[in-house]
Amino acid sequence: MQPYTPNWTHVTEFVMVGFAGVHETRLLFFTLFLIMYLFTLLENLAIIMVVILDPRLRRPMYFFLTHLSCLEIGYTSVTVPKMLAGFIGGEGDKNISYAGCLSQLFIFTFLGATECFLLAAMAYDRYVAICMPLRYGALVSLGTCIRLAGACWLVGFLTPMLPIYLMSQLTFCGSNVIDHFFCDASPLLALSCSDVTLKETTDFLVSLAVLLTSSVVIAVSYSNIVWTLMHIRSVAERWKAFSTCTAHLTVVSLFYGTLFFMYVRTKVASSINFNKVVSVFYSIVTPMLNPLIYSLRNKEVKGALSRAISLKSWKGQ
């Protein structure tokens, strides 16, 4: 909260500093982030198309994977294009309207929360597949998958409602410079001249509720999976069953590790530059790595990709 001064000027737009310290190498960073962004789009679109077109992948695990890929595309597209414009554009390309800033924050939070719940749904799918294989078809039917995915999107959409409403009630005056590459809550609160205590507390509780609810489902699911695997005598069968979970566990570790660090806090972080690095990791790097993790560690996805490429090559001859 900034102290009152009679010269307050109410803010109608913000200027995102982004990575101001890399002015001399901005073209290098622009190229790097552009390649990562395009690679992310290509990977996730490839997974979506392969799952849709290959009948062998029309199973619950891959149904959820297509939703995850859609989330990754939206997650990066809501922040990266604006960041890229800031690297090579003029001063006006770093500006974002007040409404545009809140909209970006809403969409980013909505997609992030949805991903948390979707990863929990994917953990439940693995739990039923390994711990109750005989009932898998009944418990995880197509209808169940659609309802689970719909619930993830709905609850994710509702998650930022109260935080964004409280943000819209704050007064922004004086400086309009956001020391970040997108409209995140923490740098926005630093610019407010209102009392942000209620907003910070609400952000903390909402973030904690989303992360704890989804992570508890994941932890319980994998605890039961480990317990079941311990009772499988054959080491080969045990590893075969667990190998279907390794990609999901890797994605969960990357995603939740950074989110717990960034959002389960009540105070504005002291190291803004470190926050930017962590934000780059979970908003750009992780969405790029996730398709690689799922495809490289999954023989069925690799096989489907190979068949799609072979069929395309054969038709092109």
PDB file of C-alpha atoms in Angstrom, residues 61 65 68 115 118-127 130 214-227 229 238-239 241-258 281 286 289-290 293-294 297-298:
ATOM      1  CA  MET A  61      -5.633 -41.533 -20.030  1.00  0.00           C
ATOM      2  CA  LEU A  65      -3.956 -35.793 -22.038  1.00  0.00           C
ATOM      3  CA  LEU A  68      -3.893 -31.054 -20.705  1.00  0.00           C
ATOM      4  CA  GLU A 115      -4.562 -27.815 -14.746  1.00  0.00           C
ATOM      5  CA  LEU A 118      -6.949 -32.077 -14.275  1.00  0.00           C
ATOM      6  CA  LEU A 119      -3.686 -33.529 -12.960  1.00  0.00           C
ATOM      7  CA  ALA A 120      -5.670 -34.785  -9.959  1.00  0.00           C
ATOM      8  CA  ALA A 121      -8.209 -36.421 -12.291  1.00  0.00           C
ATOM      9  CA  MET A 122      -5.347 -38.078 -14.195  1.00  0.00           C
ATOM     10  CA  ALA A 123      -3.962 -39.412 -10.899  1.00  0.00           C
ATOM     11  CA  TYR A 124      -7.379 -40.890 -10.076  1.00  0.00           C
ATOM     12  CA  ASP A 125      -7.432 -42.543 -13.493  1.00  0.00           C
ATOM     13  CA  ARG A 126      -4.056 -44.201 -12.813  1.00  0.00           C
ATOM     14  CA  TYR A 127      -5.223 -45.262  -9.340  1.00  0.00           C
ATOM     15  CA  ILE A 130      -3.678 -50.117 -11.262  1.00  0.00           C
ATOM     16  CA  SER A 214      -5.655 -31.363  -5.925  1.00  0.00           C
ATOM     17  CA  SER A 215      -2.374 -32.448  -4.342  1.00  0.00           C
ATOM     18  CA  VAL A 216      -4.183 -34.477  -1.653  1.00  0.00           C
ATOM     19  CA  VAL A 217      -6.083 -36.372  -4.378  1.00  0.00           C
ATOM     20  CA  ILE A 218      -2.774 -37.001  -6.165  1.00  0.00           C
ATOM     21  CA  ALA A 219      -0.992 -38.054  -2.944  1.00  0.00           C
ATOM     22  CA  VAL A 220      -3.793 -40.421  -1.875  1.00  0.00           C
ATOM     23  CA  SER A 221      -3.996 -41.923  -5.369  1.00  0.00           C
ATOM     24  CA  TYR A 222      -0.280 -42.606  -5.562  1.00  0.00           C
ATOM     25  CA  SER A 223      -0.114 -43.869  -1.970  1.00  0.00           C
ATOM     26  CA  ASN A 224      -2.668 -46.514  -2.919  1.00  0.00           C
ATOM     27  CA  ILE A 225      -0.779 -47.235  -6.144  1.00  0.00           C
ATOM     28  CA  VAL A 226       2.485 -47.773  -4.251  1.00  0.00           C
ATOM     29  CA  TRP A 227       0.695 -49.972  -1.696  1.00  0.00           C
ATOM     30  CA  LEU A 229       2.545 -52.366  -6.322  1.00  0.00           C
ATOM     31  CA  ARG A 238       5.524 -54.113 -10.824  1.00  0.00           C
ATOM     32  CA  TRP A 239       7.713 -51.905 -13.007  1.00  0.00           C
ATOM     33  CA  ALA A 241       2.463 -51.031 -13.892  1.00  0.00           C
ATOM     34  CA  PHE A 242       4.411 -48.152 -12.365  1.00  0.00           C
ATOM     35  CA  SER A 243       5.903 -47.072 -15.708  1.00  0.00           C
ATOM     36  CA  THR A 244       2.435 -45.849 -16.761  1.00  0.00           C
ATOM     37  CA  CYS A 245       2.633 -43.315 -13.900  1.00  0.00           C
ATOM     38  CA  THR A 246       6.188 -41.982 -14.266  1.00  0.00           C
ATOM     39  CA  ALA A 247       5.348 -39.365 -16.901  1.00  0.00           C
ATOM     40  CA  HIS A 248       2.423 -38.058 -14.858  1.00  0.00           C
ATOM     41  CA  LEU A 249       4.524 -37.949 -11.674  1.00  0.00           C
ATOM     42  CA  THR A 250       7.265 -36.004 -13.465  1.00  0.00           C
ATOM     43  CA  VAL A 251       4.767 -33.438 -14.782  1.00  0.00           C
ATOM     44  CA  VAL A 252       3.146 -33.108 -11.345  1.00  0.00           C
ATOM     45  CA  SER A 253       6.533 -32.560  -9.664  1.00  0.00           C
ATOM     46  CA  LEU A 254       7.528 -29.814 -12.113  1.00  0.00           C
ATOM     47  CA  PHE A 255       4.166 -28.041 -12.021  1.00  0.00           C
ATOM     48  CA  TYR A 256       3.402 -28.193  -8.316  1.00  0.00           C
ATOM     49  CA  GLY A 257       6.947 -27.451  -7.176  1.00  0.00           C
ATOM     50  CA  THR A 258       6.959 -24.029  -8.808  1.00  0.00           C
ATOM     51  CA  PHE A 281       9.761 -21.939 -15.756  1.00  0.00           C
ATOM     52  CA  THR A 286       7.022 -26.640 -18.220  1.00  0.00           C
ATOM     53  CA  LEU A 289       8.518 -30.107 -21.524  1.00  0.00           C
ATOM     54  CA  ASN A 290       5.215 -31.812 -20.676  1.00  0.00           C
ATOM     55  CA  ILE A 293       7.738 -36.168 -21.099  1.00  0.00           C
ATOM     56  CA  TYR A 294       4.494 -37.873 -22.086  1.00  0.00           C
ATOM     57  CA  ARG A 297       8.184 -42.127 -21.953  1.00  0.00           C
ATOM     58  CA  ASN A 298       5.063 -43.552 -23.585  1.00  0.00           C
TER      59      ASN A 298
END
